[in-house]
Coordinates of C-alpha atoms in Angstrom, one line a residue:
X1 CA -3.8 51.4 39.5
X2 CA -5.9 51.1 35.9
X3 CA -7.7 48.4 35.1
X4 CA -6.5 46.2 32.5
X5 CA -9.1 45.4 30.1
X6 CA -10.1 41.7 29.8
X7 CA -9.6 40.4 25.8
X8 CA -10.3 36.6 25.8
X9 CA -10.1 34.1 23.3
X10 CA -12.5 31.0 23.1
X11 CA -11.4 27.7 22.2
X12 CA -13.6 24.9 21.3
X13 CA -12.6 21.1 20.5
X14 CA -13.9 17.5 19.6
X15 CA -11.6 14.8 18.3
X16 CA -14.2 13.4 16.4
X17 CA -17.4 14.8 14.7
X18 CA -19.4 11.9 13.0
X19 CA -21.9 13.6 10.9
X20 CA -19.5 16.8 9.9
X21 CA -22.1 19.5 10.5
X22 CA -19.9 20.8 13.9
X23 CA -23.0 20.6 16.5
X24 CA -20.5 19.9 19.3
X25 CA -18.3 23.0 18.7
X26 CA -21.5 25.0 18.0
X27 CA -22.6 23.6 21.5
X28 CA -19.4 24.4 23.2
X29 CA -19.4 28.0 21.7
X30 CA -22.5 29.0 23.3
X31 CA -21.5 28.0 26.3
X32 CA -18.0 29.7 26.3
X33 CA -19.7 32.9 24.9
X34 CA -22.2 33.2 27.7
X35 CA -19.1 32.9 30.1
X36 CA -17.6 35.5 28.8
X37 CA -20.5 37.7 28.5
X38 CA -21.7 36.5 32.4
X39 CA -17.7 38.4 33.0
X40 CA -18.1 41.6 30.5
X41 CA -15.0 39.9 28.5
X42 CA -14.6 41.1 24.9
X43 CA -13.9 38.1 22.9
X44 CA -11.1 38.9 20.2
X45 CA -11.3 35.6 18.6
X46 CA -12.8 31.9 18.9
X47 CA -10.6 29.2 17.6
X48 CA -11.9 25.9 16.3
X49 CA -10.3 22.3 16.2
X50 CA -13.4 20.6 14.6
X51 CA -12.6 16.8 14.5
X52 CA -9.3 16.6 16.2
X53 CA -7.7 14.7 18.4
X54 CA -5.2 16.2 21.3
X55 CA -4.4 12.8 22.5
X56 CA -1.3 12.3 19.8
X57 CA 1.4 14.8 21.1
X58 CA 2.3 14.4 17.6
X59 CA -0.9 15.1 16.1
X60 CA -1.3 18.9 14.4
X61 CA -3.8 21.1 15.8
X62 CA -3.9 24.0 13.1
X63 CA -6.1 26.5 15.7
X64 CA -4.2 25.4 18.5
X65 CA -1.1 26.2 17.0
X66 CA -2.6 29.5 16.2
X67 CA -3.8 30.1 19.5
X68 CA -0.7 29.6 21.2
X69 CA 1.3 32.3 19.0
X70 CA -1.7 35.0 19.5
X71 CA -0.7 34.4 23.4
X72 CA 2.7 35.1 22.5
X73 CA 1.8 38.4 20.8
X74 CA 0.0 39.4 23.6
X75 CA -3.6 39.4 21.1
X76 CA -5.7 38.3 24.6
X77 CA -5.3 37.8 28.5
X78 CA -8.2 35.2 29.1
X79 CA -8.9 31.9 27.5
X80 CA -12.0 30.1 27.9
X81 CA -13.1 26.6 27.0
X82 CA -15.9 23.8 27.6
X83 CA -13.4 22.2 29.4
X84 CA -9.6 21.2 30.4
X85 CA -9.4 18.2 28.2
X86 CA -11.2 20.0 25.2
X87 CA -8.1 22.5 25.9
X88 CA -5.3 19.3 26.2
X89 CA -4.9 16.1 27.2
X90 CA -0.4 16.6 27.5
X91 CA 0.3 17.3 30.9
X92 CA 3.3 19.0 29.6
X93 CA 0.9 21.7 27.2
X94 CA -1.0 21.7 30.2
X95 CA 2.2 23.5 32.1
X96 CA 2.4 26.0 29.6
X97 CA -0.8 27.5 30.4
X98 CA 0.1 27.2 33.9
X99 CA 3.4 28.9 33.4
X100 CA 1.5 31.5 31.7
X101 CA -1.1 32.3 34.2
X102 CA 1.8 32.1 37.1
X103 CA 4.0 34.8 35.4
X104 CA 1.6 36.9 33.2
X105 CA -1.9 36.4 34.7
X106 CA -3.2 34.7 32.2
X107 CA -7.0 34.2 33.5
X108 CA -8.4 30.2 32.2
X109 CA -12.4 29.8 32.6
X110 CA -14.1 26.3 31.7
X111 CA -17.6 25.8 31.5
X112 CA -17.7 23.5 34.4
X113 CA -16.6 26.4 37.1
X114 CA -12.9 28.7 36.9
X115 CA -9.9 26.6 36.9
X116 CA -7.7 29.3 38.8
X117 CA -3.9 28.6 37.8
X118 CA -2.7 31.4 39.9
X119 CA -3.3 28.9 42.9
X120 CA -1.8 25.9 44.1
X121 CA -5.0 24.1 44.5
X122 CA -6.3 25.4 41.0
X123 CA -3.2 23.9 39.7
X124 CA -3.0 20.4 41.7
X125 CA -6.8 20.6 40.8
X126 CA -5.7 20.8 36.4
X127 CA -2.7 18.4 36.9
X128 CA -4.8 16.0 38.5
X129 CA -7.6 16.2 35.7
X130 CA -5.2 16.2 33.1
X131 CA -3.5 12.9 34.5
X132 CA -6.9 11.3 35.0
X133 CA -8.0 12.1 31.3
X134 CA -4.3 10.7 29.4
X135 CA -5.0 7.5 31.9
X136 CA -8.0 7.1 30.5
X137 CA -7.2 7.5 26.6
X138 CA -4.2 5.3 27.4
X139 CA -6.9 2.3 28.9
X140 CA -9.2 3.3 26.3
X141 CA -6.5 3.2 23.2
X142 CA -5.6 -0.5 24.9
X143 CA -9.1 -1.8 24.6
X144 CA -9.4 -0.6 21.1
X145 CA -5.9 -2.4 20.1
X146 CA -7.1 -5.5 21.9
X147 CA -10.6 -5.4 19.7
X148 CA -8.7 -4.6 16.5
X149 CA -6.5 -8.0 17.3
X150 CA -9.6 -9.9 18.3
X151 CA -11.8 -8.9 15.2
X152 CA -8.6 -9.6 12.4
X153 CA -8.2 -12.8 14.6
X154 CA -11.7 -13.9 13.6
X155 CA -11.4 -12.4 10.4
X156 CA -14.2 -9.5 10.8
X157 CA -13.7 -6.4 8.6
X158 CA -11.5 -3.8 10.7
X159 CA -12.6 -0.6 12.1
X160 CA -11.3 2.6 10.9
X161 CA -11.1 4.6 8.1
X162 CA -12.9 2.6 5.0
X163 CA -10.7 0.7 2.2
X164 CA -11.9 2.0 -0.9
X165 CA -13.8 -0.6 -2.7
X166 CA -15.3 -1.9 0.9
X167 CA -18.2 -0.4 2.8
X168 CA -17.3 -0.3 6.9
X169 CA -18.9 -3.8 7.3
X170 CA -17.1 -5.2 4.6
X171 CA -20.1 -4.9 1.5
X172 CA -18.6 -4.0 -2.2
X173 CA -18.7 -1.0 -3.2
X174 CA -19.4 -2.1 -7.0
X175 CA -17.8 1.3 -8.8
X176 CA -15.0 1.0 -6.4
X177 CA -14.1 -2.3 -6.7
X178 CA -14.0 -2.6 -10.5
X179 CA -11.6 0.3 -9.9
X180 CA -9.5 -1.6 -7.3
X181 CA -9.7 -4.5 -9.9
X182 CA -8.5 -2.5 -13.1
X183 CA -5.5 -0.8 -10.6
X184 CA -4.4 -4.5 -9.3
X185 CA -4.5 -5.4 -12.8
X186 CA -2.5 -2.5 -14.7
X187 CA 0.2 -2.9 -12.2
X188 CA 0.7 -6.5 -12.9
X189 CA 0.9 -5.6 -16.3
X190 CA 3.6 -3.4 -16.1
X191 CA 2.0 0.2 -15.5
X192 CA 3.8 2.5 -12.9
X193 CA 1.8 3.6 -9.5
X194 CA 2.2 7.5 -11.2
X195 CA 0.8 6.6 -14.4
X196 CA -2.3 4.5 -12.9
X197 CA -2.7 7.8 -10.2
X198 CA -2.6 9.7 -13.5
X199 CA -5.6 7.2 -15.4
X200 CA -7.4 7.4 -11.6
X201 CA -7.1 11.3 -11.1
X202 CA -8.2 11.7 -15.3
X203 CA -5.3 13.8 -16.2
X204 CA -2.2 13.2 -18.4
X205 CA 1.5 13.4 -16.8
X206 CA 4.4 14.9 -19.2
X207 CA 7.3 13.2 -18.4
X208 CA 10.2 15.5 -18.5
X209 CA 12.2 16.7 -21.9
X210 CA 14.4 14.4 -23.6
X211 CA 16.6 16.1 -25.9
X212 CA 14.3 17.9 -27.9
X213 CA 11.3 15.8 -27.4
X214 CA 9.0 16.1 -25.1
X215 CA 8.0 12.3 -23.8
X216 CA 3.8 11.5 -22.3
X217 CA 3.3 8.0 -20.5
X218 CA 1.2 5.4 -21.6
X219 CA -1.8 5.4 -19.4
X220 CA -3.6 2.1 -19.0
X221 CA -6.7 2.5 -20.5
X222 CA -8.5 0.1 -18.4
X223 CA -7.9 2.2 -15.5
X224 CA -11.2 4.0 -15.0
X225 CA -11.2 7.5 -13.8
X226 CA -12.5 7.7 -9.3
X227 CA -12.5 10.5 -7.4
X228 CA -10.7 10.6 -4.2
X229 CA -13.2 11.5 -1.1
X230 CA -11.1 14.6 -0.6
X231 CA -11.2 15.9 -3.7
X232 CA -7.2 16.0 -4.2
X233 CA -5.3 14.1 -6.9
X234 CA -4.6 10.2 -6.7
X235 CA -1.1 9.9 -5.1
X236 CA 1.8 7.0 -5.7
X237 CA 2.2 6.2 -2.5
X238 CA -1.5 5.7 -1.9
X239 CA -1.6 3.3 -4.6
X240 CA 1.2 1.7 -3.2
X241 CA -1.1 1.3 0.0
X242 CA -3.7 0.1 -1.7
X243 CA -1.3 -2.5 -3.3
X244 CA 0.2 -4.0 -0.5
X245 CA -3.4 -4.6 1.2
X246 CA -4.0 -8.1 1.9
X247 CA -7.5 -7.1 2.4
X248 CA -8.7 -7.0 -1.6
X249 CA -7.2 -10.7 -1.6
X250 CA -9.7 -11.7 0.9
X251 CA -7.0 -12.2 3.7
X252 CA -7.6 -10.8 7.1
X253 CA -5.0 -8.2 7.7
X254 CA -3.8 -6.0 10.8
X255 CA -1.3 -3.2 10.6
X256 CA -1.1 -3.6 7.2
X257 CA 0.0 -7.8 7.6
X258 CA -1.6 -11.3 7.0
X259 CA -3.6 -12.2 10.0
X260 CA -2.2 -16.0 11.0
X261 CA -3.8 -18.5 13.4
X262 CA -1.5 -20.7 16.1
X263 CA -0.4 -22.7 13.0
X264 CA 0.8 -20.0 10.6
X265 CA -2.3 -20.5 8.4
X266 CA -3.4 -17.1 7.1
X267 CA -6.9 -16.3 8.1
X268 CA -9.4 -15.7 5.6
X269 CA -11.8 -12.7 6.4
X270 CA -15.5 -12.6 6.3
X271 CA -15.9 -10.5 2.8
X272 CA -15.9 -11.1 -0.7
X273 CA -12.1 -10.7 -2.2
X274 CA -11.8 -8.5 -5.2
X275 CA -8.6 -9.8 -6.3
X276 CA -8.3 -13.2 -7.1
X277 CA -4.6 -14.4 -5.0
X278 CA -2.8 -14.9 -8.1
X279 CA -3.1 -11.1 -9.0
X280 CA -2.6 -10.5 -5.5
X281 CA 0.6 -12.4 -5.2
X282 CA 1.6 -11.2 -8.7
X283 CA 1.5 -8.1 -7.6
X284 CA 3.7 -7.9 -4.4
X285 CA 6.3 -9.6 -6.2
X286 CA 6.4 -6.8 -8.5
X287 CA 6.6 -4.5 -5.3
X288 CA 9.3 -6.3 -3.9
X289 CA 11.2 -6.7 -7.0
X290 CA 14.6 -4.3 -6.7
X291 CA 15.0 -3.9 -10.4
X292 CA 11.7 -2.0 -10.2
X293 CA 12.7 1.7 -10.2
X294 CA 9.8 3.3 -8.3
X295 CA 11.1 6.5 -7.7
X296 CA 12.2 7.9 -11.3
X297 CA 9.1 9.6 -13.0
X298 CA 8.7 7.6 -16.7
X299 CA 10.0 4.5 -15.6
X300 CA 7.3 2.5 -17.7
X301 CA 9.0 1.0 -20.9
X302 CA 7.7 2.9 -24.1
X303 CA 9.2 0.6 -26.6
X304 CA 7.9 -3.0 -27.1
X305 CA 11.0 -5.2 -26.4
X306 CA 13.4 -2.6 -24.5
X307 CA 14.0 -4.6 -21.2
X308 CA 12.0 -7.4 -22.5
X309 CA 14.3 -9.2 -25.8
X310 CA 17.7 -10.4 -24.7
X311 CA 21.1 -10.7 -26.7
X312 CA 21.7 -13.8 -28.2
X313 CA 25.5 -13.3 -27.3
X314 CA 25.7 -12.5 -23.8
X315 CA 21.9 -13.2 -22.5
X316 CA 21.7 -9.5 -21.4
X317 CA 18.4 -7.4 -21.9
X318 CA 18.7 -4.9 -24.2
X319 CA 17.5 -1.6 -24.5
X320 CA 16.1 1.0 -26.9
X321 CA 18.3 3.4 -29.1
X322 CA 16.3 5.3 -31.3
X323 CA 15.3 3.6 -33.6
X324 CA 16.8 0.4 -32.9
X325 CA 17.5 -2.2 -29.8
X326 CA 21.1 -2.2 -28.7
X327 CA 23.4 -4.3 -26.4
X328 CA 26.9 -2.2 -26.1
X329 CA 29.7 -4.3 -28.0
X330 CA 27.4 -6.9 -29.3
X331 CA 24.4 -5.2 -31.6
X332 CA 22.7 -2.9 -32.8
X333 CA 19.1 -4.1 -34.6
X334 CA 16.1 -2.3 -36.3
X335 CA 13.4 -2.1 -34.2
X336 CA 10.3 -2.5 -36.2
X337 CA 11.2 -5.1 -38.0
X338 CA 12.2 -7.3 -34.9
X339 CA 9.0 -6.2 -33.1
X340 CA 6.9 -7.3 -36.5
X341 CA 8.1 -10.6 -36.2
X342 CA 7.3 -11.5 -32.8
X343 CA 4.0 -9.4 -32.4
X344 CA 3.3 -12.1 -35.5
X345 CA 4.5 -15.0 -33.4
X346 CA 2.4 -13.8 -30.8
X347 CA -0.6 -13.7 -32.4
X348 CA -0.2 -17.3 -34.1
X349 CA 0.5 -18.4 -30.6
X350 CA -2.8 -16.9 -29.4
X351 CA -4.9 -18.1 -32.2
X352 CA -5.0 -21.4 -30.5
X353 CA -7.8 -22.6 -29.4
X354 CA -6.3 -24.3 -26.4
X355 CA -4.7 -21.4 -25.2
X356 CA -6.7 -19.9 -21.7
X357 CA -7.1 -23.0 -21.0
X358 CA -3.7 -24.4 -20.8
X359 CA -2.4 -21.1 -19.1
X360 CA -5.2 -20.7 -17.0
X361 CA -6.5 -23.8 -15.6
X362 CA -2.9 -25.6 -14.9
X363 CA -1.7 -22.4 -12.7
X364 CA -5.2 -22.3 -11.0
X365 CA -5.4 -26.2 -10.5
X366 CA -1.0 -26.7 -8.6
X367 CA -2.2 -23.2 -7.0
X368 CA -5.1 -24.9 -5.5
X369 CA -2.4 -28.0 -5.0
X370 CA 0.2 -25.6 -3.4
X371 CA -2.5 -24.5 -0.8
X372 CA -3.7 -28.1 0.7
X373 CA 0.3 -28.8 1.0
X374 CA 1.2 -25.7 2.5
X375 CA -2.0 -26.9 5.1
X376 CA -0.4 -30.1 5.8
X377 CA 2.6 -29.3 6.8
X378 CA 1.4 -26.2 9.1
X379 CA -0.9 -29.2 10.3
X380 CA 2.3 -31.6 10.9
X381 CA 3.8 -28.4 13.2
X382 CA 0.8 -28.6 15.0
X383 CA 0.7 -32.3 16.0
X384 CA 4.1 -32.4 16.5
X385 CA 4.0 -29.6 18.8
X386 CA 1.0 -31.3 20.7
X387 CA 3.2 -34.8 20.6
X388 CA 5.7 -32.4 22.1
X389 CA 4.1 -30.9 25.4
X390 CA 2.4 -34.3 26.2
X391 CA 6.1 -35.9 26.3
X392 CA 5.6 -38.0 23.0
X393 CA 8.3 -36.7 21.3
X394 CA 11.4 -34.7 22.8
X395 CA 12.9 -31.3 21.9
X396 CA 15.4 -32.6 19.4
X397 CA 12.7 -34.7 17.3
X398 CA 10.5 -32.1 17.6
X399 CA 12.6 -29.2 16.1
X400 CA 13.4 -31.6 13.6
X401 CA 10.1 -32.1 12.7
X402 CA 9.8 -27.9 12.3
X403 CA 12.5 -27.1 10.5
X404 CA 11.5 -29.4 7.4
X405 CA 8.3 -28.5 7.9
X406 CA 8.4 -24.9 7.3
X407 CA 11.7 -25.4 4.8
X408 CA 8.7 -27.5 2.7
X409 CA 6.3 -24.1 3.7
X410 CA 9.1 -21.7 2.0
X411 CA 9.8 -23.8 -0.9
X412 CA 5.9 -24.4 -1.3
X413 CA 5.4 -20.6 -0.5
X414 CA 8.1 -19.6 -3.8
X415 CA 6.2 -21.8 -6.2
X416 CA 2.8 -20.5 -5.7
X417 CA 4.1 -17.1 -6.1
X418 CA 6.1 -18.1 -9.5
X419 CA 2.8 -19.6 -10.3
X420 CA 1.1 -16.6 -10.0
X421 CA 3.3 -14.8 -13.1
X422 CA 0.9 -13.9 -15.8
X423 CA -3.2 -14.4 -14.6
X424 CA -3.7 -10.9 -14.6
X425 CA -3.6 -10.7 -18.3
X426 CA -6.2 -13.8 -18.2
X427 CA -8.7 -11.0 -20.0
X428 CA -6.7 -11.1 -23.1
X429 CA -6.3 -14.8 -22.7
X430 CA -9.6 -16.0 -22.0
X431 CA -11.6 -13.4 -24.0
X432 CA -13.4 -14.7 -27.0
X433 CA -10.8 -13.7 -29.5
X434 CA -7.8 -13.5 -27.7
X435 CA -6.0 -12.4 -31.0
X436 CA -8.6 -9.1 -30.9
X437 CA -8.1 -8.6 -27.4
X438 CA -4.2 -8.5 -28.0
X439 CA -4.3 -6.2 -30.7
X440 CA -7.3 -3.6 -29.7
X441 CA -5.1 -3.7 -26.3
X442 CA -3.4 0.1 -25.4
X443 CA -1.9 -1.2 -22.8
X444 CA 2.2 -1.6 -23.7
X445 CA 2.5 -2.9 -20.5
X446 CA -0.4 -5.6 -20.8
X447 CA 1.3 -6.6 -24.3
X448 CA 4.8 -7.2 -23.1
X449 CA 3.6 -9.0 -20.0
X450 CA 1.9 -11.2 -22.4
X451 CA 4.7 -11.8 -25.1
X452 CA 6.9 -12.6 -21.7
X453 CA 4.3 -14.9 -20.9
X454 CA 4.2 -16.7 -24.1
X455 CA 8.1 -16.7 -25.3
X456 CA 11.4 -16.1 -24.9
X457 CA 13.4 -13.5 -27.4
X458 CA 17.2 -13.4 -28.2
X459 CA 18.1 -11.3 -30.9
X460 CA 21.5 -11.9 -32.9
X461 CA 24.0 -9.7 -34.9
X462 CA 22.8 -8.7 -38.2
X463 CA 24.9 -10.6 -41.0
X464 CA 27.7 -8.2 -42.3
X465 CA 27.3 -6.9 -46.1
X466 CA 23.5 -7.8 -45.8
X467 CA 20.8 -4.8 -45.5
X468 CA 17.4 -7.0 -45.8
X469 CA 16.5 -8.2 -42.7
X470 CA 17.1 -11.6 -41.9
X471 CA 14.8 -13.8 -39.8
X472 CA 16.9 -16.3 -38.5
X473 CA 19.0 -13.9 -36.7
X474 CA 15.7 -13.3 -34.3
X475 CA 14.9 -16.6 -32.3
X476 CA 11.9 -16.9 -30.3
X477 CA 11.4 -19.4 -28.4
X478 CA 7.9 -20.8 -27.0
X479 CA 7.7 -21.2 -23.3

């Protein structure tokens, strides 16, 4: 009968190499090597999962994968690795390779001695080593959720991968967080997630043709340009992450939510914030608003008052035609002329000298208000839930007690955030010359957050038979 020459393949595996330089795979491939040399086995091919974990049955293992077909194309006939669980921690991958040594003689070698698969004890001997090591990533995963909880709890900076902006123990990174700052900041004002990815990744998006035109977005220029660690592109989404964090506001966070003690007040975590809760709050409401249409490339506004000026007949917004605003049935008005006039009313309006103050300290002072009420009345839940289990009180007066307690929290919870409209423009406001700041501002966004701010627009039909403009039929009105 010939002898069947022996190819093998060598895998090596670790789910997690801290300094990148592969030590542990370089470890594991001298060992398998001398295995296979100890045999007289040519190797065909050594496949590496550097930094990857096989406890995830959903988690990709690009050499793996590749492995597995080569065994299908018949490339070897013996497989050796450090051991078992560097191979896989799923019992049911773990029957595959035991199908395949029962029916083709597939020959498996670890480093710790042969784990024969063509017996019944090699086999009870692998199931019973693969059960052992999922039992103990499942009790291991456990402890690990149960120390993420405890640290948010106390509000310690979480383990993991490392919010940009943030070293691991929760130090500013200074480059990163004035990045954070300016992206928390442009999105208040009105810039989309792809155009501030655009401003972070330094390149230019084209916005696709209209007619014969083709249209660029507006990127906010405050938005400095920062690398990503792997090199690629900024991404929407991954603004979007970064976004919804409640981390840059200072609040302690867990799977992406506000940490809260026993009486629904949010935990404040042991770091510096980088965004001020205002911004923060801002923000999220901008999120969460539906008229916000996330998914359309170009949906920033690239006219002044499209979206922004409303009809003085039906209180609809209107929108750009051209060269003019336009509400269907009602008008059709010049643009620039209209756009004169209130970037003029603006201006006046910011010329005063009581201006940041007025917008600034009475939104920071009833935010400050908000948050000592919104403490009481978690406090009042508290006691009466203490009156409650000591027999003080009964169930009915109690539950009382709750619901107008946290119908007060909602109402409080709304006012704070309709508070927060507008402080993320506070560098135009506060700045020296908040008149210069407005005007050598190339942010639309930042201007039409501002003129929203500061007044209310309703444009009316233009006067039949006349062609000069005519102010009166533009009415602004301070807010």
């Amino acid at each position: 009968m010939p002898i069947v020459p022996v190819r093998a393949a060598i895998y090596l595996r670790v789910s997690l190499d801290h300094t990148g330089e592969g030590l542990a795979v370089e470890r594991q491939r001298e060992d398998c090597l001398q295995i296979a040399e100890s045999r007289g086995w040519s190797v065909v091919e050594i496949y590496t999962d550097n930094s990857v974990s096989a406890f995830s049955k959903v988690k990709i293992r690009p050499e793996y994968d590749r492995m597995v077909e080569d065994y299908r194309a018949g490339r070897f006939n013996a497989l050796v690795t450090w051991d078992l669980d560097r191979l896989t921690r799923q019992p049911r991958q773990l029957e595959d390779w035991i199908d395949a040594a029962e029916s083709q003689g597939l020959r498996l070698v670890t480093a710790n001695g042969e784990a024969d698969l063509q017996t019944d004890g090699g086999r009870m001997y692998a199931r019973i080593k693969a059960a052992v090591a999922r039992a103990e990533m499942e009790r291991k995963g456990a402890r690990q959720s149960r120390a993420h909880i405890q640290r948010a709890a106390k509000g310690r900076p979480p383990r993991g991968v490392r919010a940009t902006g943030y070293t691991l123990d929760g130090e500013i990174v200074p480059t990163e967080a004035d990045a954070v700052r300016e992206i928390f900041n442009a999105f208040a004002n009105g810039s989309s997630l792809r155009a501030i990815a655009a401003a972070l990744s330094g390149v230019t998006p084209v916005v696709r043709p209209i007619g014969d035109k083709t249209m660029v977005q507006d990127l906010p220029q405050s938005v400095p340009v920062l690398p990503t660690r792997s090199g690629r592109p900024w991404n929407p989404s991954t603004i979007t992450d970064m976004l919804r964090n409640p981390r840059y506001a200072g609040w302690s966070m867990l799977d992406g939510a506000i940490v809260r003690d026993a009486a629904g007040t949010p935990v404040r975590g042991q770091w510096d914030p980088i965004v001020p809760d205002g911004v923060w709050l801002e923000v999220q409401r901008r999120l969460d608003d539906p008229a916000r249409k996330s998914n359309r490339v170009g949906t920033e506004r690239r006219h002044l008052g499209s979206g922004l000026y409303m009809c003085g007949i039906c209180n609809a917004l209107v929108r750009a035609h051209n060269d003019r605003y336009r509400c269907a049935g009602h008008l059709m008005r010049s643009r620039a002329q209209i756009d004169d006039m209130v970037l003029k009313y603006v201006r006046g309006r910011l010329a005063k000298p009581d201006l940041a103050d007025l917008l600034v300290q009475q939104d920071d002072e009833r935010i400050a208000s908000i948050a000592d009420q919104l403490q009481k009345e978690r406090d009042r839940i508290v006691r009466a839930r203490a009156d409650y289990k000591s027999e003080l009180i009964d169930g009915n007066f109690y539950k009382e007690i709750r619901s107008e307690a946290e119908a007060e929290i909602g109402r409080l919870e709304a006012e704070r955030i309709d508070l927060a409209v507008g402080t993320a423009v506070s560098a135009i406001l506060t700045a020296p010359s908040p008149v210069d700041a407005f005007n050598k501002s190339d942010d639309l966004a930042a201007r039409r957050t501002v003129i929203n701010l500061l007044c209310e627009v309703r444009l009316l039909p233009a006067p039949r038979g006349r062609k000069a403009f005519d102010p009166r039929t533009v009415r602004i009105k301070p807010k």
